[in-house]
mmCIF file of N, CA and C in Angstrom:
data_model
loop_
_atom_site.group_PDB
_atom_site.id
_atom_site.type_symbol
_atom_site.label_atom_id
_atom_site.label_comp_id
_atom_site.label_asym_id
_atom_site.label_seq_id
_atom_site.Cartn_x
_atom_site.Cartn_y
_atom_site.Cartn_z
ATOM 1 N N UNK A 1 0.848 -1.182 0.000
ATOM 2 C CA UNK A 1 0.000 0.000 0.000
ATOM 3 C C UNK A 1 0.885 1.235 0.000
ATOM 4 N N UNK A 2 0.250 2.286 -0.851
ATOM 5 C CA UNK A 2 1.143 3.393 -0.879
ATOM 6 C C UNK A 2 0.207 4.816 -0.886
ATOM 7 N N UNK A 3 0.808 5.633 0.457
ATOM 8 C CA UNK A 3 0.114 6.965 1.011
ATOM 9 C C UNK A 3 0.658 7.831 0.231
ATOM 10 N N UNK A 4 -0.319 8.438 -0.373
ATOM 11 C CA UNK A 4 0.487 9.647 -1.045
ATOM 12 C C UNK A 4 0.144 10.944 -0.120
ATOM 13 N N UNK A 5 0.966 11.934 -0.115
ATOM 14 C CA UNK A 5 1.312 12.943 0.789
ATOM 15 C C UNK A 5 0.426 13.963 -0.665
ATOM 16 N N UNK A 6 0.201 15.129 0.292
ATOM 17 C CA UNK A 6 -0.435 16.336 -1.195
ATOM 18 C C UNK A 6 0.943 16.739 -1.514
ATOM 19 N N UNK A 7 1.910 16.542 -1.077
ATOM 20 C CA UNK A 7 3.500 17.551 -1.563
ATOM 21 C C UNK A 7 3.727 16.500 -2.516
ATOM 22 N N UNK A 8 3.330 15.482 -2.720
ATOM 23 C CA UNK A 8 4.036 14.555 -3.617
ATOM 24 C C UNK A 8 3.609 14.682 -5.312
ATOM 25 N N UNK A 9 4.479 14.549 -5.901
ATOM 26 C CA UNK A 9 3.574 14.874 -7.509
ATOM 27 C C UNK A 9 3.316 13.632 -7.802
ATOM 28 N N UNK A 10 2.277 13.926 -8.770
ATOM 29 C CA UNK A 10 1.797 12.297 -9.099
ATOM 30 C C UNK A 10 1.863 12.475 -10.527
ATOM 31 N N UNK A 11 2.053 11.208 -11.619
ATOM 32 C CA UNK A 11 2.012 11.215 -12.909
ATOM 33 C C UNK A 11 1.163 10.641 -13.346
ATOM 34 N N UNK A 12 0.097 11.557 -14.240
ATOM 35 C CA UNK A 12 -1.754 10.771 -14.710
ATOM 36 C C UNK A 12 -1.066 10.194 -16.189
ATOM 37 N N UNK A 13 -0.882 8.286 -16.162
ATOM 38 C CA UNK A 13 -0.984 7.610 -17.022
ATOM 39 C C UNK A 13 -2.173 7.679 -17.507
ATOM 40 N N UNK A 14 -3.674 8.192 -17.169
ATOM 41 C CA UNK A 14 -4.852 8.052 -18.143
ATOM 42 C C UNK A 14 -5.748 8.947 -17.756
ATOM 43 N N UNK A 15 -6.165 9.937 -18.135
ATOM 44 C CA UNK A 15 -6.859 11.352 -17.945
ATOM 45 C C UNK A 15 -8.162 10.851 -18.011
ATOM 46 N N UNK A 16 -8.827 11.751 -17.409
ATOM 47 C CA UNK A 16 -10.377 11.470 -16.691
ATOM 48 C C UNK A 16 -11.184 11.403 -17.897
ATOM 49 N N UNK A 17 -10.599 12.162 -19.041
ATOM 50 C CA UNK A 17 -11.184 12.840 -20.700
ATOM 51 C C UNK A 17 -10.986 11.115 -21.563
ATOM 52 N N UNK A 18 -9.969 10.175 -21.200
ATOM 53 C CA UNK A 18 -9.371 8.987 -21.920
ATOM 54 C C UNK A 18 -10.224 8.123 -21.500
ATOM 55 N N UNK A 19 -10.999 7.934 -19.958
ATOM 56 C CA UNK A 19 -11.250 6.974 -19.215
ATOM 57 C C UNK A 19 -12.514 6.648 -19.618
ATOM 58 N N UNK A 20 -13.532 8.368 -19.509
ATOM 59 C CA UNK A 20 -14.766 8.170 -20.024
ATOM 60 C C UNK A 20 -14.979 7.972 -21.567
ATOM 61 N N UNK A 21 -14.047 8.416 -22.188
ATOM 62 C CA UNK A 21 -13.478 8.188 -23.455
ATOM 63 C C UNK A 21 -14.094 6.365 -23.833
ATOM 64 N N UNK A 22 -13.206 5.722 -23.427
ATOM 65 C CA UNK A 22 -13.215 4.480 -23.200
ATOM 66 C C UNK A 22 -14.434 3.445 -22.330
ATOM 67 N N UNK A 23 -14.794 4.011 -21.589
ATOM 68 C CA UNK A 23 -16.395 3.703 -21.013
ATOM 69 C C UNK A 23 -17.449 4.162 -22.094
ATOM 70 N N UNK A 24 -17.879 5.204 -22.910
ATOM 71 C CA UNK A 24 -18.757 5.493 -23.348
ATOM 72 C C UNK A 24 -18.184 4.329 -24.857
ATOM 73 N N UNK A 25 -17.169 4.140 -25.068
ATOM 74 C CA UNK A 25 -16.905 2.938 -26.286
ATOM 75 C C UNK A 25 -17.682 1.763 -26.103
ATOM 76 N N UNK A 26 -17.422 1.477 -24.821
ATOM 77 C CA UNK A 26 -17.706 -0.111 -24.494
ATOM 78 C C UNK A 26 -19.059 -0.210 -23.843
ATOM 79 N N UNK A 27 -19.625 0.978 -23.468
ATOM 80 C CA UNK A 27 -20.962 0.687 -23.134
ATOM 81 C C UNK A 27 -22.017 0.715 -24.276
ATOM 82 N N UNK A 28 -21.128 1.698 -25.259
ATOM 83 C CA UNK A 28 -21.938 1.225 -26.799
ATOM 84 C C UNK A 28 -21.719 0.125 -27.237
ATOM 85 N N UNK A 29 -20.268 -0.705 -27.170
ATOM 86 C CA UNK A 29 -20.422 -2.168 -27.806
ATOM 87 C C UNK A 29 -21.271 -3.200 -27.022
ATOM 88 N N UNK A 30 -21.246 -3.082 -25.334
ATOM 89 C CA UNK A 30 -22.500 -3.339 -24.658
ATOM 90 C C UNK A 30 -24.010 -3.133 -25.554
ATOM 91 N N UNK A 31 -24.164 -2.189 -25.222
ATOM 92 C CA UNK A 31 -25.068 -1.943 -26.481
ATOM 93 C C UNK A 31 -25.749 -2.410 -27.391
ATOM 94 N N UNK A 32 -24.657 -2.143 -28.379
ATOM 95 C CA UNK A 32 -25.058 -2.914 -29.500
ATOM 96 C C UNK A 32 -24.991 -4.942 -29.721
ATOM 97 N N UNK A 33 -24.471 -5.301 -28.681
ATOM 98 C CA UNK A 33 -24.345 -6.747 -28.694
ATOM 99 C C UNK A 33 -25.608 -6.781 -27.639
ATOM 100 N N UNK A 34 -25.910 -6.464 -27.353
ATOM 101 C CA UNK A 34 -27.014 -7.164 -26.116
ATOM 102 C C UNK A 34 -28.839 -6.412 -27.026
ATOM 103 N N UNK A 35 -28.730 -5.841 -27.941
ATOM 104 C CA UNK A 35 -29.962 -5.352 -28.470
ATOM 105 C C UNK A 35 -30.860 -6.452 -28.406
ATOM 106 N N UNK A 36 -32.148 -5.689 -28.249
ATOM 107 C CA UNK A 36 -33.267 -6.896 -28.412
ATOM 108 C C UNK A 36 -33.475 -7.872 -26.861
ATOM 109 N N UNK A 37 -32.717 -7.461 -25.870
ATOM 110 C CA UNK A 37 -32.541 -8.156 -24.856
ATOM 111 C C UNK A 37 -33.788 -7.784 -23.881
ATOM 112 N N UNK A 38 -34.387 -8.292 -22.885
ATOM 113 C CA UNK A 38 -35.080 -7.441 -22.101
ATOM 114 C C UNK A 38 -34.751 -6.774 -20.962
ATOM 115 N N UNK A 39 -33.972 -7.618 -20.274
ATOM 116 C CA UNK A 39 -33.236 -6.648 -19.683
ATOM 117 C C UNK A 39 -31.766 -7.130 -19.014
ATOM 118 N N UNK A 40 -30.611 -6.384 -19.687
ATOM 119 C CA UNK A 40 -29.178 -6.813 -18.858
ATOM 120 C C UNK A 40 -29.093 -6.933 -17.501
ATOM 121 N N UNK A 41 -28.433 -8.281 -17.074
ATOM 122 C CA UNK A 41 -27.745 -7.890 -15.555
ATOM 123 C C UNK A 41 -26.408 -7.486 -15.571
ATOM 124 N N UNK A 42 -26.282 -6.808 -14.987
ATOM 125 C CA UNK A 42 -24.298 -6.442 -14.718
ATOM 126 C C UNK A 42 -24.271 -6.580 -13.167
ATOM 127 N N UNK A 43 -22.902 -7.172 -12.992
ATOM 128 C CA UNK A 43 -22.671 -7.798 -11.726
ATOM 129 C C UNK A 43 -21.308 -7.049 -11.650
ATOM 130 N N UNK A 44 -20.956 -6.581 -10.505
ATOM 131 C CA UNK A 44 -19.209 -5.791 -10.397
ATOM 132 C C UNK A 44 -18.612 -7.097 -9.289
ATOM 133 N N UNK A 45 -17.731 -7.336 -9.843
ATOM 134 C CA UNK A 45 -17.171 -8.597 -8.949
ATOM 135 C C UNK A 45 -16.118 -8.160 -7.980
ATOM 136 N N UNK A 46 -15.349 -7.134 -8.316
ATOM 137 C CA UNK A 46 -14.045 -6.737 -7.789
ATOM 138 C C UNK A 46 -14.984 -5.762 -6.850
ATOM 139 N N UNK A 47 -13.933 -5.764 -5.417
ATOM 140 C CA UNK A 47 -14.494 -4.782 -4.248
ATOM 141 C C UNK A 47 -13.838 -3.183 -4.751
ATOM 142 N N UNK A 48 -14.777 -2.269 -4.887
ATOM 143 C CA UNK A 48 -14.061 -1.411 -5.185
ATOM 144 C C UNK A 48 -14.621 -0.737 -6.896
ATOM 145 N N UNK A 49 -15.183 -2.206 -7.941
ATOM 146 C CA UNK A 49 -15.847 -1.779 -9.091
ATOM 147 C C UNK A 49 -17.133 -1.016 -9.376
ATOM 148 N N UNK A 50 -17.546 -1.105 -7.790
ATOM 149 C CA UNK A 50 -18.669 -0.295 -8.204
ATOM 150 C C UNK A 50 -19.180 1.447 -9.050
ATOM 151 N N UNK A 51 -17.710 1.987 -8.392
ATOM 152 C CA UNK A 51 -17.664 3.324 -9.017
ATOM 153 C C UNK A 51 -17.529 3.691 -10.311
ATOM 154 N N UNK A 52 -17.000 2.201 -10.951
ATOM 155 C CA UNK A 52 -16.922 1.833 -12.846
ATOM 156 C C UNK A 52 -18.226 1.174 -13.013
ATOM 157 N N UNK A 53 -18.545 0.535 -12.484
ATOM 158 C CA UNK A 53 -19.882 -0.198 -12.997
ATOM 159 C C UNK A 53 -20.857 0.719 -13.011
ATOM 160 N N UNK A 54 -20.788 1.549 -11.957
ATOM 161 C CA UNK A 54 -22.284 3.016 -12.002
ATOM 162 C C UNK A 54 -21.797 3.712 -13.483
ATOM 163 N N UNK A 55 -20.789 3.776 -13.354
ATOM 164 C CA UNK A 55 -20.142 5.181 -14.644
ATOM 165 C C UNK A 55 -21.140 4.365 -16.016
ATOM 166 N N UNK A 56 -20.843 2.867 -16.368
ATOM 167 C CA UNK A 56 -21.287 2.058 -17.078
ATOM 168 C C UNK A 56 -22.371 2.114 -17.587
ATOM 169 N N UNK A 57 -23.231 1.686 -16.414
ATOM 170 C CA UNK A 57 -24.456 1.302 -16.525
ATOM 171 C C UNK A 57 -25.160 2.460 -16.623
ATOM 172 N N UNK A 58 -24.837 3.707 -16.485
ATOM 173 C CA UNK A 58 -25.730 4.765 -16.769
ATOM 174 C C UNK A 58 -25.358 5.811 -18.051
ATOM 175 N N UNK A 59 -24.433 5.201 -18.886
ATOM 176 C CA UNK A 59 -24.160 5.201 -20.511
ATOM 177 C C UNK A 59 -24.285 4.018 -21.289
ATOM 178 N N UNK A 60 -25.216 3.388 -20.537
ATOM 179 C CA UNK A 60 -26.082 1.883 -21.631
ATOM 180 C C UNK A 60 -27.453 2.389 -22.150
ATOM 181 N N UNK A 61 -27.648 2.323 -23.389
ATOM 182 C CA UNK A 61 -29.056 2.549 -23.936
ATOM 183 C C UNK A 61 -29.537 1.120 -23.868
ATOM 184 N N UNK A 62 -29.757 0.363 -22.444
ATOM 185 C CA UNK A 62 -30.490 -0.771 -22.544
ATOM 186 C C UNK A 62 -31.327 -0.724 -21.237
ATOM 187 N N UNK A 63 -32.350 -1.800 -20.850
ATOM 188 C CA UNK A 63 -32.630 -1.664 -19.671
ATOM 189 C C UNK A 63 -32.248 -2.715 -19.146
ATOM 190 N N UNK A 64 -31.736 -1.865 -17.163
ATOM 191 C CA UNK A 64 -30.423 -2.857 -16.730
ATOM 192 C C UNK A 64 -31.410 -3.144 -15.668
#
């Protein structure tokens, strides 16, 4: 485990602009592979996924 201090600089390997970038991709290929469905389940398995799975599931044009 590692504390970061606020004096410490940090280096952003993936910008907040890349991330949703990449969520709004895959919730369209979600999307488009699950059409016609009645309704998706999504399950977050990892402790901690929930804050990606909300981002997700509320850029799906399906009902979850």
């Amino acid at each position: 485990m590692t504390v970061l201090s606020s004096q410490q600089e940090i280096d952003i390997l993936i910008t907040e602009a890349e991330i949703a970038a990449r969520t709004n991709n895959l919730a369209r290929q979600i999307t488009d592979h699950y059409k016609g469905t009645e309704q998706l389940v999504v399950v977050g398995l990892l402790r901690g996924s929930f804050v990606f799975i909300a981002d997700l599931v509320r850029r799906l044009a399906l009902p979850v």
